[in-house]
XYZ file of N, CA, C and O in Angstrom:
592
model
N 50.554 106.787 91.526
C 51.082 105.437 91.527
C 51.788 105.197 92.864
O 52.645 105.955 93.316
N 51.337 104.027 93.485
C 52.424 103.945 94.958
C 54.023 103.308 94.473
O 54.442 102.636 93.531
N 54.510 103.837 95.493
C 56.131 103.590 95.610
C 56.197 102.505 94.816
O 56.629 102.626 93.670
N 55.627 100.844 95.484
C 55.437 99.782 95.186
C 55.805 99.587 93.801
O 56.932 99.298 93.400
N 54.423 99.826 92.869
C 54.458 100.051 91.632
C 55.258 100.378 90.409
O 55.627 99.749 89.417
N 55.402 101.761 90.916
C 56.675 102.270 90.654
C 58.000 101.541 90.395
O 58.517 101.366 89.292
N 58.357 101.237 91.311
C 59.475 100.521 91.704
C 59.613 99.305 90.480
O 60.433 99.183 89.570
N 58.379 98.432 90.904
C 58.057 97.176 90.025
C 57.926 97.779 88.533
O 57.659 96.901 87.713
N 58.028 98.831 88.097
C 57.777 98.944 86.233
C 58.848 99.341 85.724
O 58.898 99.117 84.515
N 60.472 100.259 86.503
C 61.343 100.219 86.176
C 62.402 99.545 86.624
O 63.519 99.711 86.134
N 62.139 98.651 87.678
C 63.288 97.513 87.849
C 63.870 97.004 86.982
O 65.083 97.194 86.888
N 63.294 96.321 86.214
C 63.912 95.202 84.976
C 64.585 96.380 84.124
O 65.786 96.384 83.854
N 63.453 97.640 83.627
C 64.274 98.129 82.221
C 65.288 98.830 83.233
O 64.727 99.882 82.926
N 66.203 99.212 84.103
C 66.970 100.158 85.064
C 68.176 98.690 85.224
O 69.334 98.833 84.833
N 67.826 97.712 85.669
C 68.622 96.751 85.933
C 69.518 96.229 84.125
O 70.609 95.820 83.727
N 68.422 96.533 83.679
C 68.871 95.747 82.020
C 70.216 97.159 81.467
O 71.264 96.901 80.876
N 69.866 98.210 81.778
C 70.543 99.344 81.105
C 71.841 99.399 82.099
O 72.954 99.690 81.663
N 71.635 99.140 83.268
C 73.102 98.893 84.473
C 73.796 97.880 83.806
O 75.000 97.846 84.059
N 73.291 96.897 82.885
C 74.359 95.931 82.598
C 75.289 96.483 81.692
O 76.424 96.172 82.053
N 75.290 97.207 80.615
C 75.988 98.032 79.756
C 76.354 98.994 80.174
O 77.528 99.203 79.870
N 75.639 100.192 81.116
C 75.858 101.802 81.400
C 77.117 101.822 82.642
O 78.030 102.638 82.516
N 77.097 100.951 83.738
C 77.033 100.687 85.349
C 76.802 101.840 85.982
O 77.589 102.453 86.704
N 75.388 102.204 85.614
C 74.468 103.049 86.180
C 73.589 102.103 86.715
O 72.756 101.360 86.196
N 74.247 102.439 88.785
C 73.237 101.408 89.633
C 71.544 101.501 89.446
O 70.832 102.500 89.557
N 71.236 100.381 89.187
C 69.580 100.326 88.938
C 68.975 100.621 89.886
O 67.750 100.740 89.865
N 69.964 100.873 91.315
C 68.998 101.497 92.323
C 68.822 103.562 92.154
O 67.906 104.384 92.117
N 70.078 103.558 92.111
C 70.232 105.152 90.994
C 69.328 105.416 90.647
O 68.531 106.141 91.242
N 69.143 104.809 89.364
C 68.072 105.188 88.383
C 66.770 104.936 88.720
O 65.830 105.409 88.082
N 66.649 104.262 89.629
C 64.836 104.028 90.107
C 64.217 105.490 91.412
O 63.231 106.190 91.643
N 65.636 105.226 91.920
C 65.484 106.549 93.045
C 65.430 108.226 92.121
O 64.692 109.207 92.032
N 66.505 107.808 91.671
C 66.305 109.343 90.999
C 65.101 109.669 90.234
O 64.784 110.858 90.236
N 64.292 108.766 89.513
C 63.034 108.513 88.493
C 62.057 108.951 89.903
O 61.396 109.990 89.882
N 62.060 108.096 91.018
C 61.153 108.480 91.370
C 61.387 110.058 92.536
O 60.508 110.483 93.287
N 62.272 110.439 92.433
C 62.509 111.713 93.384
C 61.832 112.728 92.359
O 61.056 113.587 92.777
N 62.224 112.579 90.663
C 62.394 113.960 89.613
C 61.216 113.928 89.388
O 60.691 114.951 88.949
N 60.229 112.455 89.671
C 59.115 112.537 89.285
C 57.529 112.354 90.089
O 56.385 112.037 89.763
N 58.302 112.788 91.386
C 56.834 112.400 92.267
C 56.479 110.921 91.733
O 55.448 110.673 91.108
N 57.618 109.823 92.111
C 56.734 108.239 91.668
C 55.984 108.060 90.229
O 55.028 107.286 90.162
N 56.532 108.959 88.795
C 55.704 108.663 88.188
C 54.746 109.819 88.080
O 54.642 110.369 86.983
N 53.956 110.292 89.215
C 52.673 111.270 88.899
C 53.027 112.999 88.115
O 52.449 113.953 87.593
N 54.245 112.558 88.466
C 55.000 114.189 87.990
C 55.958 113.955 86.404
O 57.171 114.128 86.280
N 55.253 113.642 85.625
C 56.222 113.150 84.390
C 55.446 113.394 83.030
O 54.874 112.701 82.188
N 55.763 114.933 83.280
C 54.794 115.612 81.975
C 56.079 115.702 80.542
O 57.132 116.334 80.463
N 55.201 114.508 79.302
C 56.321 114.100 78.205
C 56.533 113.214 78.700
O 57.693 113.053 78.319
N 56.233 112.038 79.604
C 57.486 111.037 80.177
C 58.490 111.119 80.170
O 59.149 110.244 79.607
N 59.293 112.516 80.966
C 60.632 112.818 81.196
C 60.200 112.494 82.672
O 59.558 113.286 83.361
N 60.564 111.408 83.038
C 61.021 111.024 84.359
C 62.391 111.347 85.656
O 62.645 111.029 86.818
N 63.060 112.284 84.388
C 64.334 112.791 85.481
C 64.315 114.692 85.538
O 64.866 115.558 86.217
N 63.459 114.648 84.535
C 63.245 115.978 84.197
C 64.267 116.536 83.492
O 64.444 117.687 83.892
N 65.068 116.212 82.561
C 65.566 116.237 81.601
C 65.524 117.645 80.674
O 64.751 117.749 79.722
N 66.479 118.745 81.086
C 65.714 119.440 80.025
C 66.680 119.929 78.219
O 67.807 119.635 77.819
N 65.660 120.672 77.641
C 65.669 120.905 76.354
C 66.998 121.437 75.789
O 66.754 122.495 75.209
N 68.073 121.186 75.736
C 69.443 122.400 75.315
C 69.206 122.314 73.511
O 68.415 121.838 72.696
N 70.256 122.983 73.551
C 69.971 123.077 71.744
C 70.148 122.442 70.857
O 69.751 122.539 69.696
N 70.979 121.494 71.521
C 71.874 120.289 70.889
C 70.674 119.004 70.918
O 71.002 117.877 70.547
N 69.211 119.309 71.414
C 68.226 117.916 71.912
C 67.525 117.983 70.313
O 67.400 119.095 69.800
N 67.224 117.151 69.804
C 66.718 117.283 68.216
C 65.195 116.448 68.548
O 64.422 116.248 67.612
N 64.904 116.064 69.732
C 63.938 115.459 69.781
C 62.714 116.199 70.418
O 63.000 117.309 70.868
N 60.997 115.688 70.588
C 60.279 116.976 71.268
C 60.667 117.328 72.448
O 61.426 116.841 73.286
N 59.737 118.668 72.349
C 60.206 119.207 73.762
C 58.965 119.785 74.208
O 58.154 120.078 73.330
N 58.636 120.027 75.540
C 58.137 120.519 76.380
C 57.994 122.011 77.231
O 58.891 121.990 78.073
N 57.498 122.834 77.304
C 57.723 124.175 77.879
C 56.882 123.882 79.467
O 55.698 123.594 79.645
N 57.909 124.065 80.418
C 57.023 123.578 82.004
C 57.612 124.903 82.427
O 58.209 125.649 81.651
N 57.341 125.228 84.120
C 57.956 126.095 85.203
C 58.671 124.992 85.748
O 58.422 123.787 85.732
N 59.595 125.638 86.226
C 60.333 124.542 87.029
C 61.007 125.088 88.194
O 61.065 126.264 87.835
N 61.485 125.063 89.186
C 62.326 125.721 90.634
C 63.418 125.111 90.489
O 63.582 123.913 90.260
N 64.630 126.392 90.696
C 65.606 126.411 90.561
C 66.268 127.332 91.399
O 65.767 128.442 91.580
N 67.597 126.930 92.065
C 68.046 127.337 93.183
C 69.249 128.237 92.356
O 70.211 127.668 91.839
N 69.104 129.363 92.319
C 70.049 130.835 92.070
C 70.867 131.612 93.119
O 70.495 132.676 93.613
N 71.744 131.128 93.340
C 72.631 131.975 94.315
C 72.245 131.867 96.036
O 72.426 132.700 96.924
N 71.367 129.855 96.120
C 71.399 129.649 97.444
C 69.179 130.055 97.015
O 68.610 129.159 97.637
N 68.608 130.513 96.646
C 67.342 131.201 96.485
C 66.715 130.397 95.776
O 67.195 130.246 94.652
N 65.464 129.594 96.105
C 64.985 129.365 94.889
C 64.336 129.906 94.331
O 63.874 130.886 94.915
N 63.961 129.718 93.189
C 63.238 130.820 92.566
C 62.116 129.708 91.146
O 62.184 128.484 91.037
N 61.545 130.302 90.600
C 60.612 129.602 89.378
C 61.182 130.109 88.347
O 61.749 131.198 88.438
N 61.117 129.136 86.716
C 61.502 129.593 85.679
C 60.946 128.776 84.945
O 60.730 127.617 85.300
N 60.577 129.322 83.628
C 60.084 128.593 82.206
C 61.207 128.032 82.101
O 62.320 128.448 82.424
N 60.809 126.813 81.517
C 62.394 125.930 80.592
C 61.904 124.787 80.028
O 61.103 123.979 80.499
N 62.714 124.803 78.497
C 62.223 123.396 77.535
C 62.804 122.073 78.493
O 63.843 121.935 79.137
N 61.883 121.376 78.315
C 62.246 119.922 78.784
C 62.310 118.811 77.463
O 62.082 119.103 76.289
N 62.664 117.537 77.966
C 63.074 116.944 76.602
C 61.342 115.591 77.002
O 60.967 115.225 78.116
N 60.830 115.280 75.866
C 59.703 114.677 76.059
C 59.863 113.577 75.296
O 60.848 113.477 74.565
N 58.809 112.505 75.377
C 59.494 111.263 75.063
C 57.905 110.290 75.087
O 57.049 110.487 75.949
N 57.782 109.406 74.137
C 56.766 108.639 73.817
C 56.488 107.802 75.167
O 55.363 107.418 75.487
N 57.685 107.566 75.934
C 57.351 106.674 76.783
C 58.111 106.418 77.760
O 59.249 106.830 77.533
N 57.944 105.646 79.299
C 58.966 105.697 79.932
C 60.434 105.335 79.801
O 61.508 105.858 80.098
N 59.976 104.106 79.172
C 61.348 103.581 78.685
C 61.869 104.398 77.300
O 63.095 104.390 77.401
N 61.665 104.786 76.609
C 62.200 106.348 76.170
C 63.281 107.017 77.172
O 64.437 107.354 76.918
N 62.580 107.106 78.352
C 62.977 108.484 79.427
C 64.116 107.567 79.671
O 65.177 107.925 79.159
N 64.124 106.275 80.456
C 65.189 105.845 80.853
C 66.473 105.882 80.037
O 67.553 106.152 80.562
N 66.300 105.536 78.411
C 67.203 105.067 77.911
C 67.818 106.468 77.439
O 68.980 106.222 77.113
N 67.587 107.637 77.284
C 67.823 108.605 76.834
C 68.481 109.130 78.390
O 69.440 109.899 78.337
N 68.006 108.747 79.625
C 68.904 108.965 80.619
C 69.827 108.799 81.045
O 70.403 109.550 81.832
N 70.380 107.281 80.431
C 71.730 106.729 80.252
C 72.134 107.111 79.561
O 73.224 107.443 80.025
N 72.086 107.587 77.911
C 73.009 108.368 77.126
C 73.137 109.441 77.659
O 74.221 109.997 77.484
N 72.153 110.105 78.459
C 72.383 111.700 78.918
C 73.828 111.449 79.537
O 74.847 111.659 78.880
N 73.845 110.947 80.955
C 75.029 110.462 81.577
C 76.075 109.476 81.202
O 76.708 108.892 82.082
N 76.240 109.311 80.222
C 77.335 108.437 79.898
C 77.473 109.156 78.556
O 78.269 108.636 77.775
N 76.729 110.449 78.079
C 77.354 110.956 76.901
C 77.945 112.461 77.633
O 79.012 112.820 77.136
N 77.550 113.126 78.431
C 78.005 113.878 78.774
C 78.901 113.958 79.894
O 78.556 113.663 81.038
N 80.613 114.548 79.415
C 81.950 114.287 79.871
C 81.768 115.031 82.017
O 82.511 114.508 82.847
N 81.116 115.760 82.318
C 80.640 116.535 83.561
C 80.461 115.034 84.362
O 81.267 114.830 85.270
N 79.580 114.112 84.112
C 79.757 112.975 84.741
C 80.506 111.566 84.618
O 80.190 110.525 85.193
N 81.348 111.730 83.922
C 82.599 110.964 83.787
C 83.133 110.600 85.509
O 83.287 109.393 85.698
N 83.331 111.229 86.363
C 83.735 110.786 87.292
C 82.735 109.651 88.322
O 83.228 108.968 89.219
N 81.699 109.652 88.059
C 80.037 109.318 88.190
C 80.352 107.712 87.973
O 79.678 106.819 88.487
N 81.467 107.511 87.144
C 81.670 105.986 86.436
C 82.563 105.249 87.105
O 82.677 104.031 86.966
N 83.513 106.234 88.171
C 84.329 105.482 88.502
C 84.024 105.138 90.032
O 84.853 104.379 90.534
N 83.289 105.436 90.620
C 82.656 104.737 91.328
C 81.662 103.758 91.615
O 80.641 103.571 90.955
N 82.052 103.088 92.732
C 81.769 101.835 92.745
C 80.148 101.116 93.549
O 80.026 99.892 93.514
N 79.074 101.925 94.185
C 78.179 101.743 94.793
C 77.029 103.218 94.000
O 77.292 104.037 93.120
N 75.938 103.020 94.713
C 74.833 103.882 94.334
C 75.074 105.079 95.173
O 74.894 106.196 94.687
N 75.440 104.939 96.310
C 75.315 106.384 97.175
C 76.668 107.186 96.719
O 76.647 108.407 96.873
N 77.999 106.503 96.097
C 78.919 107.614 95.430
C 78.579 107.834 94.324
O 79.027 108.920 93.957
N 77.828 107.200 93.365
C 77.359 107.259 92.136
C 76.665 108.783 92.345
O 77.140 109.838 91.925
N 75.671 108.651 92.950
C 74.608 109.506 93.265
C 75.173 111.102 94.097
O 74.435 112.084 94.019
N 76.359 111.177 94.765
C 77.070 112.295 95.253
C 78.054 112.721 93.663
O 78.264 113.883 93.316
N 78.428 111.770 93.069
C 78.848 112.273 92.377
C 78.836 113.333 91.123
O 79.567 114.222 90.686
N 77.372 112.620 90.747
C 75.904 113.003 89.968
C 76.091 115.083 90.860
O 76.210 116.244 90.470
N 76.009 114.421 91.960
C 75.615 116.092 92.226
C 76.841 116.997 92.152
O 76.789 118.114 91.637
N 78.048 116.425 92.733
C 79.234 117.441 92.414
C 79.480 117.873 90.804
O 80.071 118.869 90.386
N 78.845 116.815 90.053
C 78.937 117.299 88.683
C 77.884 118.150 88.556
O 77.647 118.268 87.354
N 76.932 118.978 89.397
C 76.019 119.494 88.827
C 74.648 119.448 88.480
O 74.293 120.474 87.900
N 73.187 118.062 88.739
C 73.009 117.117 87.762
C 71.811 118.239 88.306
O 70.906 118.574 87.541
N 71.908 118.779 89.710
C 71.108 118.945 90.175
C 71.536 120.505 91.161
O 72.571 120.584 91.824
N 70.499 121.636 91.058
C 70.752 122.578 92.155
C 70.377 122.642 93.401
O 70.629 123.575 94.164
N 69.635 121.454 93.709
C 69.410 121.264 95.336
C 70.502 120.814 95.699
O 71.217 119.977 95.149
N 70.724 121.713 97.213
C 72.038 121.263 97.746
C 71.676 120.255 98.454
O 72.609 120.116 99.245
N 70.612 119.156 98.753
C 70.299 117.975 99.147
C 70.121 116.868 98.365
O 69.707 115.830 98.880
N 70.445 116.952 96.857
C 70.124 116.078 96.006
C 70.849 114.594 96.568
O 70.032 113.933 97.209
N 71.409 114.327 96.523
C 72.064 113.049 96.540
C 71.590 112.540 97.965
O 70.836 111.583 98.140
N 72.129 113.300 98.915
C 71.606 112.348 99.924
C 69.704 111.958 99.902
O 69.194 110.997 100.477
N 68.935 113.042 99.052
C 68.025 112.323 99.325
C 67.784 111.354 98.205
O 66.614 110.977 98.150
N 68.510 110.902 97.385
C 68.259 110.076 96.117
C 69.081 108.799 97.474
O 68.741 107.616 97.450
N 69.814 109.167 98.212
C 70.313 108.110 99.275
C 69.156 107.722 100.134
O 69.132 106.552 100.517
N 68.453 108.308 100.398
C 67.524 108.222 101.255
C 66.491 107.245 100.955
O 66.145 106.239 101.575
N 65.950 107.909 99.551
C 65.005 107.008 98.766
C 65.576 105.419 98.648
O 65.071 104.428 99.176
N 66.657 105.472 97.884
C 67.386 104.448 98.110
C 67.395 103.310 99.000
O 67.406 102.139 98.622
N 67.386 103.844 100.618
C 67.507 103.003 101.828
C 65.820 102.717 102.119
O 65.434 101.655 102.608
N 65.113 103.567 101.831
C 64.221 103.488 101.950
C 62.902 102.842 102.002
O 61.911 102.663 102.711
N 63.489 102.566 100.752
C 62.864 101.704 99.646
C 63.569 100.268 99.279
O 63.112 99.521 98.414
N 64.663 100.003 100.000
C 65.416 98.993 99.784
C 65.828 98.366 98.555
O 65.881 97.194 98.182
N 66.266 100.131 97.721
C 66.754 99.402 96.446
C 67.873 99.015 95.827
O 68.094 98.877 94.624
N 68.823 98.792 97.115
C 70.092 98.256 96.857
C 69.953 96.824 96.044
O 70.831 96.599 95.211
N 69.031 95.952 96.207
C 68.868 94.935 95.933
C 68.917 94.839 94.296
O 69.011 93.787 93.663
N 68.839 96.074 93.782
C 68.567 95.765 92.419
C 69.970 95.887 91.734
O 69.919 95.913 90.504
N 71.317 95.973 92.348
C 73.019 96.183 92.359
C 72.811 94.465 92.367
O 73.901 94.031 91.995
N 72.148 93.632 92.556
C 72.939 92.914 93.195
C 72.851 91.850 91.930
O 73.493 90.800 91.960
């Protein structure tokens, strides 16, 4: 799917869930499309890559996934959480982050690029480049517009 596309199928549902969550809809479109290769990488329609803990009561998925261990990355099996559909993925992405207390600080900021650093000091992610490139995508793609 090109960027384009992409972009155009979760605008509205990303903008509609920022009105309740204030999870910037540019956030959530960048991060959807970083976790998911645009869409082409979204096995279950887990679009953030979401995975399985014990506490998930819904299906799940068994993938490899890369994960950075002590600076190393390395490969590992791990349940992911799977989902009928995209908008599934989204809306279960906003409860992810607004139910779990690790990104509480995530809320009190006020734009997408602290939103998105914050996301990572909580953890969301083991690349030590996560945020700036969810910033990147962001500028990139000119999806500030969807804050507005």
């Amino acid at each position: 799917m090109l960027p384009k596309d992409f972009i155009a199928q979760l605008s509205d549902p990303a903008k509609e869930l920022a009105k309740t969550s204030k999870i910037p809809a540019s956030f959530t479109v960048a991060q959807a499309a970083i976790e998911s290769g645009w869409g082409a990488h979204a096995p279950g329609n887990n679009l953030f890559g979401i995975k399985a803990t014990t506490d998930w009561k819904g299906a799940v998925i068994m993938l490899p996934t890369k994960e950075f261990l002590k600076g190393v990355e390395v490969t590992v099996q791990a349940s992911f959480r799977a989902y009928l559909t995209w908008a599934g993925s989204l809306q279960d992405h906003t409860q992810f982050l607004l139910l779990n207390e690790r990104y509480k600080p995530a809320f009190a900021t006020t734009n997408a690029f602290d939103f998105a650093k914050a996301i990572q000091a909580a953890g969301y992610s083991s690349s030590p480049t996560y945020a700036q490139d969810i910033i990147n995508t962001i500028n990139a793609h000119s999806l500030l517009v969807l804050d507005v």
